[in-house]
GROMACS .gro file of N, CA and C in nm:
model
  297
    1MET      N    1  11.788   6.459   9.689
    1MET     CA    2  11.689   6.357   9.716
    1MET      C    3  11.725   6.282   9.845
    2ALA      N    4  11.851   6.261   9.870
    2ALA     CA    5  11.890   6.192   9.993
    2ALA      C    6  11.849   6.279  10.114
    3TRP      N    7  11.871   6.407  10.108
    3TRP     CA    8  11.836   6.494  10.218
    3TRP      C    9  11.687   6.495  10.243
    4ARG      N   10  11.607   6.489  10.137
    4ARG     CA   11  11.465   6.490  10.152
    4ARG      C   12  11.426   6.362  10.229
    5LEU      N   13  11.488   6.248  10.198
    5LEU     CA   14  11.460   6.123  10.270
    5LEU      C   15  11.500   6.137  10.415
    6ILE      N   16  11.619   6.189  10.437
    6ILE     CA   17  11.669   6.205  10.575
    6ILE      C   18  11.579   6.301  10.653
    7ASP      N   19  11.552   6.420  10.597
    7ASP     CA   20  11.474   6.519  10.667
    7ASP      C   21  11.333   6.476  10.698
    8ASN      N   22  11.276   6.387  10.622
    8ASN     CA   23  11.140   6.341  10.638
    8ASN      C   24  11.126   6.202  10.702
    9SER      N   25  11.237   6.146  10.748
    9SER     CA   26  11.230   6.011  10.798
    9SER      C   27  11.141   5.995  10.921
   10ARG      N   28  11.158   6.086  11.017
   10ARG     CA   29  11.073   6.078  11.138
   10ARG      C   30  10.924   6.097  11.110
   11PRO      N   31  10.883   6.204  11.036
   11PRO     CA   32  10.740   6.216  11.005
   11PRO      C   33  10.688   6.095  10.926
   12THR      N   34  10.777   6.035  10.842
   12THR     CA   35  10.733   5.919  10.766
   12THR      C   36  10.703   5.801  10.860
   13MET      N   37  10.796   5.784  10.955
   13MET     CA   38  10.777   5.671  11.051
   13MET      C   39  10.649   5.692  11.136
   14VAL      N   40  10.623   5.816  11.176
   14VAL     CA   41  10.499   5.848  11.250
   14VAL      C   42  10.379   5.820  11.165
   15TRP      N   43  10.384   5.860  11.036
   15TRP     CA   44  10.273   5.839  10.942
   15TRP      C   45  10.249   5.689  10.924
   16LEU      N   46  10.354   5.611  10.906
   16LEU     CA   47  10.341   5.468  10.888
   16LEU      C   48  10.273   5.410  11.016
   17ARG      N   49  10.322   5.446  11.131
   17ARG     CA   50  10.263   5.396  11.258
   17ARG      C   51  10.119   5.431  11.270
   18ASN      N   52  10.085   5.550  11.232
   18ASN     CA   53   9.946   5.594  11.238
   18ASN      C   54   9.854   5.520  11.141
   19HIS      N   55   9.920   5.456  11.040
   19HIS     CA   56   9.844   5.377  10.945
   19HIS      C   57   9.855   5.226  10.964
   20GLY      N   58   9.892   5.189  11.089
   20GLY     CA   59   9.889   5.052  11.122
   20GLY      C   60  10.016   4.971  11.109
   21ILE      N   61  10.124   5.031  11.069
   21ILE     CA   62  10.253   4.961  11.062
   21ILE      C   63  10.309   4.952  11.199
   22ARG      N   64  10.348   4.835  11.246
   22ARG     CA   65  10.404   4.816  11.377
   22ARG      C   66  10.553   4.798  11.367
   23PHE      N   67  10.628   4.854  11.470
   23PHE     CA   68  10.770   4.843  11.463
   23PHE      C   69  10.814   4.788  11.598
   24ILE      N   70  10.931   4.717  11.600
   24ILE     CA   71  10.989   4.658  11.713
   24ILE      C   72  11.140   4.683  11.712
   25PRO      N   73  11.206   4.680  11.828
   25PRO     CA   74  11.350   4.696  11.836
   25PRO      C   75  11.421   4.581  11.761
   26MET      N   76  11.534   4.612  11.701
   26MET     CA   77  11.611   4.509  11.624
   26MET      C   78  11.713   4.443  11.720
   27PHE      N   79  11.658   4.360  11.810
   27PHE     CA   80  11.748   4.297  11.904
   27PHE      C   81  11.841   4.197  11.838
   28GLY      N   82  11.806   4.137  11.732
   28GLY     CA   83  11.878   4.026  11.674
   28GLY      C   84  12.006   4.069  11.605
   29ARG      N   85  11.992   4.150  11.499
   29ARG     CA   86  12.107   4.183  11.418
   29ARG      C   87  12.177   4.311  11.451
   30GLN      N   88  12.114   4.403  11.520
   30GLN     CA   89  12.167   4.537  11.534
   30GLN      C   90  12.195   4.575  11.683
   31SER      N   91  12.216   4.475  11.769
   31SER     CA   92  12.239   4.513  11.910
   31SER      C   93  12.326   4.410  11.976
   32PHE      N   94  12.386   4.448  12.087
   32PHE     CA   95  12.461   4.357  12.167
   32PHE      C   96  12.440   4.398  12.314
   33MET      N   97  12.467   4.300  12.402
   33MET     CA   98  12.443   4.320  12.546
   33MET      C   99  12.565   4.367  12.615
   34VAL      N  100  12.557   4.469  12.699
   34VAL     CA  101  12.664   4.519  12.786
   34VAL      C  102  12.604   4.539  12.925
   35ASP      N  103  12.654   4.469  13.022
   35ASP     CA  104  12.601   4.484  13.156
   35ASP      C  105  12.450   4.474  13.165
   36GLY      N  106  12.393   4.378  13.094
   36GLY     CA  107  12.251   4.353  13.096
   36GLY      C  108  12.163   4.451  13.019
   37LYS      N  109  12.227   4.541  12.940
   37LYS     CA  110  12.152   4.635  12.859
   37LYS      C  111  12.186   4.617  12.713
   38HIS      N  112  12.082   4.632  12.631
   38HIS     CA  113  12.099   4.628  12.484
   38HIS      C  114  12.160   4.756  12.437
   39HIS      N  115  12.258   4.747  12.354
   39HIS     CA  116  12.315   4.863  12.286
   39HIS      C  117  12.301   4.840  12.134
   40PHE      N  118  12.242   4.943  12.070
   40PHE     CA  119  12.226   4.931  11.926
   40PHE      C  120  12.334   5.002  11.856
   41TYR      N  121  12.371   4.953  11.736
   41TYR     CA  122  12.475   5.015  11.656
   41TYR      C  123  12.428   5.027  11.512
   42GLY      N  124  12.501   5.099  11.432
   42GLY     CA  125  12.476   5.109  11.288
   42GLY      C  126  12.367   5.206  11.255
   43GLY      N  127  12.316   5.282  11.354
   43GLY     CA  128  12.214   5.380  11.326
   43GLY      C  129  12.076   5.325  11.301
   44VAL      N  130  12.060   5.192  11.311
   44VAL     CA  131  11.927   5.131  11.288
   44VAL      C  132  11.891   5.063  11.417
   45ASN      N  133  11.777   5.098  11.479
   45ASN     CA  134  11.738   5.031  11.603
   45ASN      C  135  11.595   4.976  11.602
   46ILE      N  136  11.523   4.999  11.496
   46ILE     CA  137  11.390   4.941  11.489
   46ILE      C  138  11.366   4.885  11.348
   47GLU      N  139  11.270   4.795  11.340
   47GLU     CA  140  11.231   4.735  11.214
   47GLU      C  141  11.082   4.707  11.216
   48ALA      N  142  11.022   4.698  11.100
   48ALA     CA  143  10.879   4.663  11.094
   48ALA      C  144  10.865   4.520  11.141
   49VAL      N  145  10.754   4.494  11.206
   49VAL     CA  146  10.725   4.359  11.251
   49VAL      C  147  10.722   4.267  11.126
   50GLY      N  148  10.800   4.164  11.128
   50GLY     CA  149  10.810   4.071  11.011
   50GLY      C  150  10.920   4.112  10.913
   51GLY      N  151  11.000   4.215  10.948
   51GLY     CA  152  11.102   4.262  10.857
   51GLY      C  153  11.051   4.328  10.735
   52GLY      N  154  11.125   4.322  10.627
   52GLY     CA  155  11.079   4.383  10.500
   52GLY      C  156  10.955   4.326  10.443
   53SER      N  157  10.942   4.191  10.449
   53SER     CA  158  10.821   4.127  10.393
   53SER      C  159  10.700   4.164  10.484
   54GLY      N  160  10.721   4.176  10.613
   54GLY     CA  161  10.611   4.221  10.702
   54GLY      C  162  10.567   4.361  10.672
   55LEU      N  163  10.663   4.449  10.640
   55LEU     CA  164  10.624   4.587  10.605
   55LEU      C  165  10.541   4.591  10.478
   56VAL      N  166  10.585   4.515  10.373
   56VAL     CA  167  10.511   4.512  10.250
   56VAL      C  168  10.372   4.452  10.269
   57GLU      N  169  10.363   4.345  10.348
   57GLU     CA  170  10.229   4.283  10.370
   57GLU      C  171  10.136   4.381  10.445
   58ALA      N  172  10.186   4.451  10.540
   58ALA     CA  173  10.108   4.554  10.617
   58ALA      C  174  10.066   4.670  10.527
   59GLU      N  175  10.155   4.712  10.437
   59GLU     CA  176  10.121   4.818  10.345
   59GLU      C  177  10.014   4.775  10.247
   60ILE      N  178  10.020   4.654  10.202
   60ILE     CA  179   9.921   4.601  10.105
   60ILE      C  180   9.785   4.592  10.178
   61ARG      N  181   9.782   4.539  10.303
   61ARG     CA  182   9.657   4.532  10.375
   61ARG      C  183   9.600   4.671  10.394
   62GLY      N  184   9.678   4.769  10.426
   62GLY     CA  185   9.627   4.906  10.448
   62GLY      C  186   9.582   4.968  10.324
   63ALA      N  187   9.652   4.946  10.214
   63ALA     CA  188   9.615   5.010  10.083
   63ALA      C  189   9.496   4.948  10.022
   64ALA      N  190   9.464   4.819  10.054
   64ALA     CA  191   9.359   4.750   9.983
   64ALA      C  192   9.222   4.817  10.008
   65ASP      N  193   9.211   4.896  10.114
   65ASP     CA  194   9.086   4.960  10.143
   65ASP      C  195   9.056   5.084  10.050
   66TRP      N  196   9.156   5.142   9.996
   66TRP     CA  197   9.137   5.262   9.920
   66TRP      C  198   9.201   5.265   9.781
   67CYS      N  199   9.271   5.157   9.744
   67CYS     CA  200   9.328   5.159   9.610
   67CYS      C  201   9.330   5.018   9.549
   68GLU      N  202   9.348   5.016   9.422
   68GLU     CA  203   9.358   4.888   9.351
   68GLU      C  204   9.506   4.862   9.329
   69ILE      N  205   9.554   4.749   9.365
   69ILE     CA  206   9.692   4.709   9.347
   69ILE      C  207   9.705   4.632   9.216
   70ARG      N  208   9.789   4.680   9.130
   70ARG     CA  209   9.811   4.614   8.997
   70ARG      C  210   9.958   4.573   8.989
   71TYR      N  211   9.978   4.444   8.979
   71TYR     CA  212  10.111   4.391   8.959
   71TYR      C  213  10.148   4.389   8.813
   72ASP      N  214  10.275   4.378   8.785
   72ASP     CA  215  10.322   4.386   8.645
   72ASP      C  216  10.277   4.508   8.574
   73THR      N  217  10.274   4.620   8.639
   73THR     CA  218  10.228   4.747   8.582
   73THR      C  219  10.335   4.853   8.605
   74ALA      N  220  10.371   4.919   8.496
   74ALA     CA  221  10.478   5.021   8.499
   74ALA      C  222  10.415   5.156   8.509
   75ALA      N  223  10.463   5.243   8.603
   75ALA     CA  224  10.418   5.380   8.606
   75ALA      C  225  10.495   5.453   8.495
   76THR      N  226  10.423   5.524   8.412
   76THR     CA  227  10.489   5.593   8.299
   76THR      C  228  10.503   5.743   8.322
   77ARG      N  229  10.422   5.793   8.413
   77ARG     CA  230  10.432   5.939   8.438
   77ARG      C  231  10.370   5.970   8.576
   78LEU      N  232  10.435   6.061   8.648
   78LEU     CA  233  10.385   6.115   8.769
   78LEU      C  234  10.335   6.256   8.748
   79ILE      N  235  10.211   6.279   8.779
   79ILE     CA  236  10.154   6.416   8.750
   79ILE      C  237  10.152   6.489   8.884
   80GLN      N  238  10.212   6.612   8.889
   80GLN     CA  239  10.216   6.691   9.002
   80GLN      C  240  10.146   6.823   8.990
   81ASP      N  241  10.101   6.884   9.096
   81ASP     CA  242  10.041   7.016   9.090
   81ASP      C  243  10.151   7.122   9.098
   82LYS      N  244  10.114   7.244   9.096
   82LYS     CA  245  10.214   7.356   9.095
   82LYS      C  246  10.301   7.355   9.224
   83ASN      N  247  10.258   7.294   9.332
   83ASN     CA  248  10.330   7.284   9.454
   83ASN      C  249  10.420   7.157   9.462
   84LYS      N  250  10.425   7.088   9.350
   84LYS     CA  251  10.504   6.960   9.340
   84LYS      C  252  10.446   6.854   9.423
   85LYS      N  253  10.314   6.860   9.446
   85LYS     CA  254  10.245   6.752   9.519
   85LYS      C  255  10.194   6.652   9.417
   86SER      N  256  10.214   6.524   9.444
   86SER     CA  257  10.169   6.424   9.351
   86SER      C  258  10.017   6.415   9.356
   87ARG      N  259   9.954   6.414   9.245
   87ARG     CA  260   9.807   6.410   9.237
   87ARG      C  261   9.754   6.289   9.158
   88ALA      N  262   9.834   6.241   9.064
   88ALA     CA  263   9.784   6.131   8.979
   88ALA      C  264   9.903   6.064   8.913
   89TRP      N  265   9.878   5.948   8.866
   89TRP     CA  266   9.976   5.864   8.798
   89TRP      C  267   9.915   5.813   8.666
   90LYS      N  268  10.002   5.796   8.568
   90LYS     CA  269   9.961   5.730   8.447
   90LYS      C  270  10.036   5.596   8.444
   91PHE      N  271   9.970   5.493   8.397
   91PHE     CA  272  10.027   5.357   8.400
   91PHE      C  273  10.019   5.296   8.258
   92ARG      N  274  10.112   5.209   8.238
   92ARG     CA  275  10.112   5.117   8.124
   92ARG      C  276  10.078   4.980   8.180
   93VAL      N  277   9.971   4.921   8.144
   93VAL     CA  278   9.926   4.795   8.204
   93VAL      C  279   9.948   4.685   8.102
   94GLN      N  280  10.012   4.579   8.151
   94GLN     CA  281  10.024   4.459   8.074
   94GLN      C  282   9.923   4.353   8.126
   95MET      N  283   9.828   4.318   8.043
   95MET     CA  284   9.724   4.226   8.086
   95MET      C  285   9.766   4.082   8.052
   96ALA      N  286   9.753   3.993   8.147
   96ALA     CA  287   9.788   3.854   8.119
   96ALA      C  288   9.666   3.787   8.050
   97LEU      N  289   9.696   3.711   7.950
   97LEU     CA  290   9.588   3.640   7.882
   97LEU      C  291   9.556   3.514   7.960
   98ARG      N  292   9.427   3.491   7.981
   98ARG     CA  293   9.384   3.370   8.048
   98ARG      C  294   9.339   3.268   7.945
   99ARG      N  295   9.381   3.148   7.964
   99ARG     CA  296   9.343   3.042   7.868
   99ARG      C  297   9.252   2.944   7.934
   0.00000   0.00000   0.00000
């Protein structure tokens, strides 16, 4: 599973960018200046605009056009086709009672 994540990291970043997620260099936490140039360390040199919360907000904005977001909902099963492509999900929904 780790190798799948590693092997697909660049295509995933391209896909995210093509779907409106913006990225910027991590000048604050992951770089230092040497002779007027930024040097990045730790293998991480970009982040989503707004950090983790910015990434989630952008994903929610993008997904709102084509899916319904349900909070407090557990996925109970992932249904795949013969090529192991995800096609559908089953959910257990907890409905909040309104008073």
